[in-house]
């Protein structure tokens, strides 16, 4: 895959209250206890949590902080995983499954605590997230999800049709109901990433942008990390490259399928519209197989993401399905001024869960957040820091799994195109937006 050299001209780039960090490309020779590769939430949170514990850590980012999904996402801070607590218990046994649910359930609080602790200016609001069910079957699933989290003491509630229409500020979506998770909220994601970089640097981490790692070699019990400018020698390596993973670690790229998600943002809406659209400030995703997700930003722009073509490109017509969804859901906006559009890679795994691997001694990787990484990747960074400091797999509360490439990965584009066409058809049959 070809790599661009800077972030797209997104809303987040234009409106970040946190300035971009000022760093230099890595040059020459240096040593570190831990080298972190990737300047998104995973890598930044790892670097922060290691530096806070006095570890000498150097983070290398190929392009710039937040260049990957972390600077491009919808900014929805959603706790939990794609699997429900009882599904986790079925898959991993009652003890580990329950610990995973506990960890995942606390990820949004983890983000909002980090924001407060480091005074990160990222428009953070813990105003809740809703999942809107577009079919009766999806409604049952969302209510079951709410039941399972409520049983664990989470501040959640099931919603009926009128209930969700009230919180969405529309009944044009035909949603049957859903659930609301009040642990969740939103951030300006690029500002959050930049704030994490600032906090990590203040704690003693060294960050180099424009420093793609091109080779990893292990010799005499230590690692040599090579960039075009020099070599970094480190005892341990942590990789957080998610949907932007390249061929650095054999087989790693083949463990995830990078799919693209497309976002558009309107102009700031007038006061009357802002009083009626998402009147209580919730974020939303719907239950479609190719889901739509939306929220208002701090200036009252409607920001919505959804499906689009698979290939790495950005053409205006690619954003039409998302624009159409806005027109249908909120016709009172009329034809908005479309101020921004951009897209990014979401790393999807076959089991719907993020993965933590240790493919070689002293080398750890976490990736595959399936479009739910704002909260989970932040929490994963702390897990990776604990792991680098010697925590056993049994202490982490999250499985360290074998790196297992997806069979037939080389044919992913045509296979994915077929899956997406089928899902689009199913969504259309259930009621198009
Ligand atoms: C459009 C979009 C919308 C999304 N919306 C949401 C949402 O609302 N809520 C949510 O929870 N999740 C959302 N996600 C998912 C979320 O953004 C990701 O899960 C999360 O940001 C992953 O963070 P990360 O640090 O693991 O990876 P990334 O942020 O992708 O960072 C990986 C970094 O690694 C760098 N890199 C790659 N190779 C190398 C190398 N060889 N050397 C050095 N650096 C390298 C890349 O340049 C990149 O900066 C969305 C994703 C997208 C694309």
Short mmCIF file of C-alpha atoms and ligand atoms in Angstrom, two decimals:
data_model
loop_
_atom_site.label_atom_id
_atom_site.label_comp_id
_atom_site.label_asym_id
_atom_site.label_seq_id
_atom_site.Cartn_x
_atom_site.Cartn_y
_atom_site.Cartn_z
CA UNK A 1 0.00 0.00 0.00
CA UNK A 2 1.34 3.45 -0.81
CA UNK A 3 1.62 5.79 2.13
CA UNK A 4 0.74 9.51 2.04
CA UNK A 5 3.18 11.84 3.72
CA UNK A 6 0.79 13.95 5.77
CA UNK A 7 -2.64 13.85 7.37
CA UNK A 8 -5.56 14.76 5.12
CA UNK A 9 -7.01 18.24 5.51
CA UNK A 10 -9.64 17.07 7.97
CA UNK A 11 -11.87 18.94 10.37
CA UNK A 12 -9.73 17.68 13.22
CA UNK A 13 -6.60 19.12 11.70
CA UNK A 14 -8.30 22.47 11.13
CA UNK A 15 -9.77 22.69 14.64
CA UNK A 16 -7.28 21.11 17.05
CA UNK A 17 -7.00 23.03 20.32
CA UNK A 18 -3.72 21.16 20.97
CA UNK A 19 -0.89 22.28 18.70
CA UNK A 20 1.08 19.72 16.69
CA UNK A 21 4.16 18.59 18.60
CA UNK A 22 7.46 19.88 17.40
CA UNK A 23 9.80 16.94 16.80
CA UNK A 24 12.73 16.00 14.56
CA UNK A 25 13.27 12.92 12.43
CA UNK A 26 15.38 10.29 14.16
CA UNK A 27 19.05 10.52 13.20
CA UNK A 28 22.26 8.80 14.20
CA UNK A 29 22.58 6.14 16.93
CA UNK A 30 20.72 6.02 20.24
CA UNK A 31 19.65 3.55 22.92
CA UNK A 32 16.38 3.13 24.78
CA UNK A 33 14.80 0.63 27.15
CA UNK A 34 11.74 0.45 24.89
CA UNK A 35 11.26 1.55 21.28
CA UNK A 36 7.61 2.24 20.41
CA UNK A 37 6.63 2.17 16.74
CA UNK A 38 3.52 4.14 15.68
CA UNK A 39 2.25 7.52 16.89
CA UNK A 40 -1.44 6.75 17.38
CA UNK A 41 -3.34 6.10 20.62
CA UNK A 42 -1.73 2.66 21.11
CA UNK A 43 1.86 3.87 20.74
CA UNK A 44 1.32 7.19 22.53
CA UNK A 45 -0.42 5.66 25.52
CA UNK A 46 2.30 2.98 25.76
CA UNK A 47 5.02 5.65 25.67
CA UNK A 48 3.21 7.78 28.26
CA UNK A 49 2.64 4.93 30.71
CA UNK A 50 6.22 3.68 30.37
CA UNK A 51 7.78 7.13 30.71
CA UNK A 52 5.67 7.80 33.81
CA UNK A 53 7.33 4.78 35.39
CA UNK A 54 10.83 6.00 34.62
CA UNK A 55 11.44 3.84 31.53
CA UNK A 56 13.61 5.34 28.79
CA UNK A 57 11.28 5.24 25.80
CA UNK A 58 11.65 6.48 22.23
CA UNK A 59 8.62 6.61 19.93
CA UNK A 60 9.11 6.52 16.15
CA UNK A 61 6.26 7.63 13.89
CA UNK A 62 6.50 7.25 10.11
CA UNK A 63 4.61 10.46 9.28
CA UNK A 64 3.18 12.62 12.06
CA UNK A 65 1.37 12.15 15.38
CA UNK A 66 -2.19 11.07 14.60
CA UNK A 67 -1.42 10.36 10.96
CA UNK A 68 -3.23 7.00 11.15
CA UNK A 69 -6.75 6.29 12.36
CA UNK A 70 -6.11 8.17 15.63
CA UNK A 71 -6.14 11.54 13.88
CA UNK A 72 -8.99 10.70 11.50
CA UNK A 73 -11.68 8.90 13.50
CA UNK A 74 -15.14 9.95 14.61
CA UNK A 75 -13.92 10.74 18.14
CA UNK A 76 -16.54 8.51 19.77
CA UNK A 77 -15.17 7.18 23.05
CA UNK A 78 -17.08 3.91 23.42
CA UNK A 79 -16.33 1.38 26.15
CA UNK A 80 -16.68 -2.37 25.65
CA UNK A 81 -15.74 -4.60 22.77
CA UNK A 82 -17.71 -5.86 19.79
CA UNK A 83 -18.34 -9.05 21.81
CA UNK A 84 -20.70 -8.80 24.77
CA UNK A 85 -19.57 -9.80 28.29
CA UNK A 86 -21.34 -13.19 28.12
CA UNK A 87 -19.83 -13.91 24.68
CA UNK A 88 -16.39 -13.14 26.14
CA UNK A 89 -17.04 -15.56 28.99
CA UNK A 90 -18.11 -18.23 26.49
CA UNK A 91 -15.00 -17.73 24.35
CA UNK A 92 -12.39 -17.26 27.09
CA UNK A 93 -13.91 -18.95 30.12
CA UNK A 94 -15.72 -17.26 33.01
CA UNK A 95 -12.63 -15.87 34.75
CA UNK A 96 -10.65 -14.35 31.86
CA UNK A 97 -13.88 -13.44 30.01
CA UNK A 98 -15.17 -11.48 33.00
CA UNK A 99 -11.79 -9.74 33.47
CA UNK A 100 -11.80 -8.77 29.79
CA UNK A 101 -15.31 -7.37 30.13
CA UNK A 102 -14.29 -5.47 33.24
CA UNK A 103 -11.24 -4.01 31.49
CA UNK A 104 -13.18 -3.13 28.33
CA UNK A 105 -16.07 -1.64 30.33
CA UNK A 106 -13.66 0.80 32.00
CA UNK A 107 -11.94 2.08 28.84
CA UNK A 108 -14.01 5.25 28.38
CA UNK A 109 -13.44 6.30 32.02
CA UNK A 110 -9.76 5.57 31.40
CA UNK A 111 -9.71 8.07 28.50
CA UNK A 112 -11.59 10.81 30.35
CA UNK A 113 -9.27 10.35 33.37
CA UNK A 114 -6.20 10.68 31.12
CA UNK A 115 -7.64 13.83 29.58
CA UNK A 116 -8.25 15.35 33.02
CA UNK A 117 -4.94 14.22 34.50
CA UNK A 118 -2.89 15.70 31.65
CA UNK A 119 -5.14 18.66 30.99
CA UNK A 120 -5.57 17.66 27.34
CA UNK A 121 -7.54 20.26 25.38
CA UNK A 122 -9.63 17.99 23.18
CA UNK A 123 -13.25 19.05 23.73
CA UNK A 124 -13.84 15.92 25.84
CA UNK A 125 -17.48 15.34 26.81
CA UNK A 126 -18.75 12.28 28.64
CA UNK A 127 -22.31 12.67 27.39
CA UNK A 128 -23.02 9.07 26.34
CA UNK A 129 -23.28 6.99 23.20
CA UNK A 130 -26.30 5.27 21.66
CA UNK A 131 -26.59 2.28 19.42
CA UNK A 132 -29.66 2.64 17.17
CA UNK A 133 -31.29 -0.62 16.08
CA UNK A 134 -32.59 -0.64 12.49
CA UNK A 135 -34.40 -4.02 12.66
CA UNK A 136 -36.39 -5.98 15.27
CA UNK A 137 -33.58 -8.50 15.45
CA UNK A 138 -31.01 -5.77 16.10
CA UNK A 139 -33.34 -4.31 18.75
CA UNK A 140 -33.30 -7.62 20.66
CA UNK A 141 -29.51 -7.68 20.49
CA UNK A 142 -29.12 -4.10 21.73
CA UNK A 143 -31.51 -4.74 24.62
CA UNK A 144 -29.64 -7.92 25.51
CA UNK A 145 -26.37 -5.94 25.45
CA UNK A 146 -27.87 -3.32 27.78
CA UNK A 147 -29.07 -6.08 30.10
CA UNK A 148 -25.63 -7.66 30.32
CA UNK A 149 -23.87 -4.37 31.08
CA UNK A 150 -26.55 -3.26 33.55
CA UNK A 151 -26.04 -6.58 35.38
CA UNK A 152 -22.40 -5.50 35.82
CA UNK A 153 -23.39 -2.15 37.29
CA UNK A 154 -22.82 -0.03 34.18
CA UNK A 155 -24.84 3.16 33.67
CA UNK A 156 -26.76 2.00 30.59
CA UNK A 157 -30.41 1.79 29.52
CA UNK A 158 -32.51 0.12 26.84
CA UNK A 159 -34.44 2.51 24.57
CA UNK A 160 -37.69 2.01 22.69
CA UNK A 161 -38.54 3.61 19.33
CA UNK A 162 -39.91 6.93 20.67
CA UNK A 163 -37.07 7.04 23.24
CA UNK A 164 -34.33 6.83 20.65
CA UNK A 165 -36.12 9.20 18.26
CA UNK A 166 -36.18 11.79 21.05
CA UNK A 167 -32.45 11.48 21.74
CA UNK A 168 -31.56 11.37 18.03
CA UNK A 169 -33.76 14.33 17.27
CA UNK A 170 -35.32 12.51 14.34
CA UNK A 171 -37.65 9.63 13.54
CA UNK A 172 -36.68 9.59 9.87
CA UNK A 173 -34.17 6.77 10.42
CA UNK A 174 -36.97 4.33 11.25
CA UNK A 175 -34.97 3.07 14.22
CA UNK A 176 -36.85 0.61 16.40
CA UNK A 177 -35.04 1.54 19.59
CA UNK A 178 -31.57 0.74 20.93
CA UNK A 179 -29.53 1.37 24.04
CA UNK A 180 -27.62 4.19 25.61
CA UNK A 181 -24.28 3.79 27.36
CA UNK A 182 -23.63 6.79 29.60
CA UNK A 183 -20.03 5.77 30.29
CA UNK A 184 -19.20 6.89 26.73
CA UNK A 185 -18.60 10.28 25.16
CA UNK A 186 -16.52 12.11 22.60
CA UNK A 187 -13.18 13.82 22.04
CA UNK A 188 -11.56 15.80 19.25
CA UNK A 189 -9.39 12.83 18.32
CA UNK A 190 -6.37 14.54 16.78
CA UNK A 191 -6.22 16.96 19.70
CA UNK A 192 -6.40 13.99 22.08
CA UNK A 193 -3.51 12.27 20.24
CA UNK A 194 -1.44 15.46 20.31
CA UNK A 195 -2.23 15.91 24.01
CA UNK A 196 -1.05 12.36 24.72
CA UNK A 197 2.17 13.16 22.83
CA UNK A 198 2.64 16.30 24.93
CA UNK A 199 2.03 14.35 28.16
CA UNK A 200 4.40 11.53 27.10
CA UNK A 201 7.13 14.04 26.26
CA UNK A 202 6.61 15.84 29.57
CA UNK A 203 7.02 12.49 31.33
CA UNK A 204 10.37 11.94 29.57
CA UNK A 205 9.53 10.03 26.37
CA UNK A 206 11.31 11.12 23.19
CA UNK A 207 9.18 11.33 20.03
CA UNK A 208 10.45 11.44 16.45
CA UNK A 209 8.03 12.04 13.56
CA UNK A 210 8.93 11.50 9.88
CA UNK A 211 10.84 8.44 11.10
CA UNK A 212 9.52 5.28 9.43
CA UNK A 213 11.00 2.11 10.84
CA UNK A 214 12.29 0.12 7.89
CA UNK A 215 13.96 -2.83 9.63
CA UNK A 216 13.91 -4.68 12.95
CA UNK A 217 16.78 -7.00 13.87
CA UNK A 218 17.48 -8.93 17.03
CA UNK A 219 21.07 -9.67 18.05
CA UNK A 220 22.68 -10.55 21.40
CA UNK A 221 19.37 -10.28 23.25
CA UNK A 222 18.60 -6.72 22.09
CA UNK A 223 16.84 -5.07 19.15
CA UNK A 224 18.16 -2.78 16.45
CA UNK A 225 15.47 -0.55 14.98
CA UNK A 226 16.53 1.07 11.72
CA UNK A 227 15.03 4.23 10.16
CA UNK A 228 16.35 6.03 7.07
CA UNK A 229 18.26 8.36 9.46
CA UNK A 230 19.89 5.93 11.86
CA UNK A 231 19.63 3.04 14.31
CA UNK A 232 17.98 2.83 17.71
CA UNK A 233 19.07 0.02 20.05
CA UNK A 234 16.40 -1.11 22.50
CA UNK A 235 15.77 -3.99 24.92
CA UNK A 236 12.14 -4.18 23.92
CA UNK A 237 9.87 -3.08 21.11
CA UNK A 238 6.16 -2.24 21.14
CA UNK A 239 4.31 -1.90 17.83
CA UNK A 240 1.06 0.06 17.43
CA UNK A 241 0.59 0.41 13.68
CA UNK A 242 -2.97 -0.99 13.40
CA UNK A 243 -4.54 -0.46 9.91
CA UNK A 244 -1.31 1.20 8.74
CA UNK A 245 0.80 -1.89 9.46
CA UNK A 246 3.44 -2.59 6.80
CA UNK A 247 5.74 -5.55 6.21
CA UNK A 248 8.02 -4.83 9.20
CA UNK A 249 7.05 -7.98 11.14
CA UNK A 250 6.52 -10.99 8.89
CA UNK A 251 2.89 -12.08 8.90
CA UNK A 252 1.59 -9.14 10.98
CA UNK A 253 0.00 -7.24 8.10
CA UNK A 254 -1.92 -10.42 7.25
CA UNK A 255 -3.61 -10.59 10.69
CA UNK A 256 -5.95 -7.65 9.96
CA UNK A 257 -8.03 -6.45 7.03
CA UNK A 258 -7.78 -2.70 6.56
CA UNK A 259 -11.18 -1.35 5.45
CA UNK A 260 -11.86 2.32 4.82
CA UNK A 261 -14.34 4.48 6.65
CA UNK A 262 -15.47 7.84 5.19
CA UNK A 263 -16.42 10.93 7.21
CA UNK A 264 -18.10 14.20 6.25
CA UNK A 265 -18.71 17.33 8.34
CA UNK A 266 -21.29 20.05 7.73
CA UNK A 267 -20.90 23.71 8.57
CA UNK A 268 -21.67 24.64 12.21
CA UNK A 269 -25.45 24.32 12.48
CA UNK A 270 -27.63 27.19 13.65
CA UNK A 271 -28.88 27.35 17.25
CA UNK A 272 -32.35 26.02 16.43
CA UNK A 273 -30.97 22.91 14.71
CA UNK A 274 -28.49 22.33 17.51
CA UNK A 275 -31.30 22.35 20.03
CA UNK A 276 -33.13 19.57 18.19
CA UNK A 277 -30.42 17.35 16.63
CA UNK A 278 -28.85 15.08 19.27
CA UNK A 279 -30.24 17.46 21.90
CA UNK A 280 -28.41 15.79 24.81
CA UNK A 281 -25.04 15.59 23.05
CA UNK A 282 -24.94 11.83 22.48
CA UNK A 283 -22.77 10.08 19.89
CA UNK A 284 -24.51 7.41 17.83
CA UNK A 285 -23.74 4.35 15.75
CA UNK A 286 -26.46 2.36 14.07
CA UNK A 287 -26.75 -1.40 13.84
CA UNK A 288 -26.37 -1.71 10.07
CA UNK A 289 -23.81 -4.19 8.85
CA UNK A 290 -22.14 -1.22 7.10
CA UNK A 291 -22.88 1.14 9.91
CA UNK A 292 -23.30 4.90 10.07
CA UNK A 293 -21.99 6.82 13.09
CA UNK A 294 -22.53 10.48 13.94
CA UNK A 295 -22.22 13.27 16.51
CA UNK A 296 -21.94 17.03 16.77
CA UNK A 297 -18.49 18.55 17.20
CA UNK A 298 -17.68 21.36 19.66
CA UNK A 299 -18.74 23.99 17.09
CA UNK A 300 -22.03 22.23 16.30
CA UNK A 301 -21.05 20.64 12.99
CA UNK A 302 -22.77 17.36 12.23
CA UNK A 303 -19.96 14.82 11.71
CA UNK A 304 -21.00 11.51 10.20
CA UNK A 305 -19.03 8.50 9.02
CA UNK A 306 -19.90 5.39 7.10
CA UNK A 307 -19.14 3.14 4.21
CA UNK A 308 -17.34 3.90 0.99
CA UNK A 309 -14.96 2.29 -1.51
CA UNK A 310 -12.20 -0.01 -0.32
CA UNK A 311 -9.28 1.46 -2.18
CA UNK A 312 -6.88 4.09 -0.82
CA UNK A 313 -8.19 7.24 -2.45
CA UNK A 314 -10.45 10.19 -1.71
CA UNK A 315 -12.88 11.38 -4.40
CA UNK A 316 -15.97 13.43 -3.67
CA UNK A 317 -18.48 10.87 -5.01
CA UNK A 318 -17.07 8.34 -2.53
CA UNK A 319 -18.68 10.37 0.27
CA UNK A 320 -22.17 10.44 -1.25
CA UNK A 321 -23.65 7.51 0.77
CA UNK A 322 -22.80 9.35 4.01
CA UNK A 323 -24.10 12.70 2.73
CA UNK A 324 -27.31 11.00 1.63
CA UNK A 325 -27.76 9.51 5.11
CA UNK A 326 -27.52 12.99 6.66
CA UNK A 327 -30.07 14.40 4.19
CA UNK A 328 -32.50 11.57 4.96
CA UNK A 329 -32.08 11.62 8.72
CA UNK A 330 -32.18 15.37 9.19
CA UNK A 331 -33.99 16.89 6.19
CA UNK A 332 -34.51 20.11 8.16
CA UNK A 333 -30.82 20.94 7.58
CA UNK A 334 -31.51 21.27 3.84
CA UNK A 335 -28.44 20.96 1.62
CA UNK A 336 -25.62 21.70 4.06
CA UNK A 337 -22.34 23.29 3.22
CA UNK A 338 -20.10 20.23 3.28
CA UNK A 339 -17.01 21.68 4.93
CA UNK A 340 -14.77 18.65 5.32
CA UNK A 341 -14.42 15.10 4.10
CA UNK A 342 -11.70 12.57 4.77
CA UNK A 343 -11.22 8.85 5.31
CA UNK A 344 -8.96 6.36 7.04
CA UNK A 345 -8.20 2.69 7.55
CA UNK A 346 -10.02 0.63 10.15
CA UNK A 347 -8.22 -2.62 11.06
CA UNK A 348 -10.71 -5.48 11.19
CA UNK A 349 -9.99 -8.91 12.72
CA UNK A 350 -11.81 -12.15 12.03
CA UNK A 351 -13.03 -12.57 15.62
CA UNK A 352 -14.03 -8.90 16.01
CA UNK A 353 -11.58 -8.41 18.91
CA UNK A 354 -8.31 -6.49 19.20
CA UNK A 355 -5.24 -8.70 19.45
CA UNK A 356 -2.16 -8.53 21.66
CA UNK A 357 0.73 -10.61 20.30
CA UNK A 358 4.30 -11.33 21.27
CA UNK A 359 5.73 -12.62 17.98
CA UNK A 360 9.34 -12.69 19.27
CA UNK A 361 11.02 -12.24 22.65
CA UNK A 362 10.86 -8.60 23.68
CA UNK A 363 8.55 -7.66 20.80
CA UNK A 364 4.87 -6.91 21.53
CA UNK A 365 2.14 -5.75 19.16
CA UNK A 366 -1.47 -4.68 19.65
CA UNK A 367 -3.84 -4.02 16.79
CA UNK A 368 -7.25 -4.78 15.29
CA UNK A 369 -9.65 -2.51 17.14
CA UNK A 370 -12.45 -3.01 14.61
CA UNK A 371 -13.45 0.66 14.57
CA UNK A 372 -13.61 0.87 18.39
CA UNK A 373 -10.08 1.96 19.20
CA UNK A 374 -10.37 5.43 20.73
CA UNK A 375 -11.01 4.00 24.17
CA UNK A 376 -9.56 0.51 23.76
CA UNK A 377 -6.26 1.50 22.09
CA UNK A 378 -5.70 4.03 24.88
CA UNK A 379 -6.24 1.30 27.47
CA UNK A 380 -4.19 -1.16 25.43
CA UNK A 381 -1.22 1.22 25.67
CA UNK A 382 -1.28 0.78 29.45
CA UNK A 383 -1.51 -3.01 29.03
CA UNK A 384 1.47 -2.92 26.66
CA UNK A 385 3.42 -0.84 29.18
CA UNK A 386 2.58 -3.37 31.95
CA UNK A 387 3.61 -6.19 29.61
CA UNK A 388 6.91 -4.50 28.75
CA UNK A 389 7.58 -4.12 32.47
CA UNK A 390 7.20 -7.84 32.95
CA UNK A 391 3.51 -8.42 33.80
CA UNK A 392 2.60 -12.04 33.09
CA UNK A 393 -0.19 -12.77 30.62
CA UNK A 394 -2.30 -13.94 33.60
CA UNK A 395 -1.95 -10.53 35.28
CA UNK A 396 -3.00 -8.50 32.25
CA UNK A 397 -6.67 -9.47 32.10
CA UNK A 398 -6.36 -9.73 28.33
CA UNK A 399 -5.09 -12.69 26.28
CA UNK A 400 -1.69 -12.64 24.59
CA UNK A 401 -2.46 -14.59 21.44
CA UNK A 402 -0.41 -16.25 18.71
CA UNK A 403 0.06 -14.20 15.58
CA UNK A 404 -2.17 -15.98 13.06
CA UNK A 405 -2.38 -14.58 9.53
CA UNK A 406 -5.85 -14.63 7.95
CA UNK A 407 -6.02 -17.40 5.32
CA UNK A 408 -6.37 -16.04 1.77
CA UNK A 409 -5.34 -12.53 2.92
CA UNK A 410 -3.75 -11.82 -0.49
CA UNK A 411 -7.25 -12.02 -2.03
CA UNK A 412 -8.79 -9.72 0.57
CA UNK A 413 -9.87 -6.93 -1.79
CA UNK A 414 -12.07 -8.99 -4.14
CA UNK A 415 -13.33 -11.11 -1.21
CA UNK A 416 -14.12 -8.01 0.84
CA UNK A 417 -15.84 -6.35 -2.10
CA UNK A 418 -18.15 -9.36 -2.34
CA UNK A 419 -18.86 -9.35 1.42
CA UNK A 420 -19.57 -5.62 1.38
CA UNK A 421 -21.90 -5.90 -1.63
CA UNK A 422 -23.83 -8.62 0.23
CA UNK A 423 -24.01 -6.57 3.43
CA UNK A 424 -25.13 -3.49 1.50
CA UNK A 425 -27.92 -5.56 -0.04
CA UNK A 426 -28.97 -6.83 3.42
CA UNK A 427 -28.95 -3.26 4.81
CA UNK A 428 -30.97 -2.05 1.83
CA UNK A 429 -33.50 -4.87 2.31
CA UNK A 430 -33.84 -3.95 6.01
CA UNK A 431 -34.51 -0.30 5.12
CA UNK A 432 -31.99 1.97 3.40
CA UNK A 433 -30.83 5.29 4.76
C1 LIG B 1 -12.58 7.03 9.71
C2 LIG B 1 -12.44 6.31 11.03
C3 LIG B 1 -13.40 6.51 12.02
C4 LIG B 1 -13.26 5.87 13.26
N1 LIG B 1 -14.13 6.20 14.25
C5 LIG B 1 -13.94 5.69 15.50
C6 LIG B 1 -14.73 6.14 16.58
O1 LIG B 1 -15.55 7.06 16.45
N2 LIG B 1 -14.56 5.55 17.79
C7 LIG B 1 -13.61 4.57 17.99
O2 LIG B 1 -13.49 4.06 19.10
N3 LIG B 1 -12.79 4.18 16.99
C8 LIG B 1 -12.91 4.73 15.76
N4 LIG B 1 -12.06 4.38 14.76
C9 LIG B 1 -10.95 3.45 15.07
C10 LIG B 1 -9.80 4.13 15.84
O3 LIG B 1 -9.50 5.36 15.23
C11 LIG B 1 -8.56 3.23 15.84
O4 LIG B 1 -8.91 1.98 16.37
C12 LIG B 1 -7.41 3.77 16.67
O5 LIG B 1 -7.15 5.10 16.33
C13 LIG B 1 -6.16 2.92 16.45
O6 LIG B 1 -5.06 3.56 17.03
P1 LIG B 1 -3.62 2.97 16.81
O7 LIG B 1 -2.68 3.82 17.57
O8 LIG B 1 -3.59 1.51 17.12
O9 LIG B 1 -3.34 3.07 15.24
P2 LIG B 1 -3.23 4.34 14.28
O10 LIG B 1 -3.81 5.55 14.87
O11 LIG B 1 -3.71 3.93 12.94
O12 LIG B 1 -1.67 4.63 14.23
C14 LIG B 1 -0.75 3.80 13.56
C15 LIG B 1 0.47 4.67 13.26
O13 LIG B 1 1.55 3.80 12.91
C16 LIG B 1 2.36 4.52 11.98
N5 LIG B 1 3.23 3.55 11.30
C17 LIG B 1 2.86 2.54 10.47
N6 LIG B 1 3.97 1.86 10.06
C18 LIG B 1 5.04 2.45 10.64
C19 LIG B 1 6.46 2.22 10.60
N7 LIG B 1 7.00 1.23 9.86
N8 LIG B 1 7.28 3.04 11.30
C20 LIG B 1 6.76 4.04 12.08
N9 LIG B 1 5.42 4.30 12.15
C21 LIG B 1 4.58 3.52 11.44
C22 LIG B 1 1.34 5.19 11.07
O14 LIG B 1 1.91 6.27 10.36
C23 LIG B 1 0.26 5.61 12.06
O15 LIG B 1 0.42 6.94 12.50
C24 LIG B 1 -12.18 4.96 13.50
C25 LIG B 1 -11.23 4.74 12.49
C26 LIG B 1 -11.35 5.42 11.26
C27 LIG B 1 -10.31 5.19 10.21
#
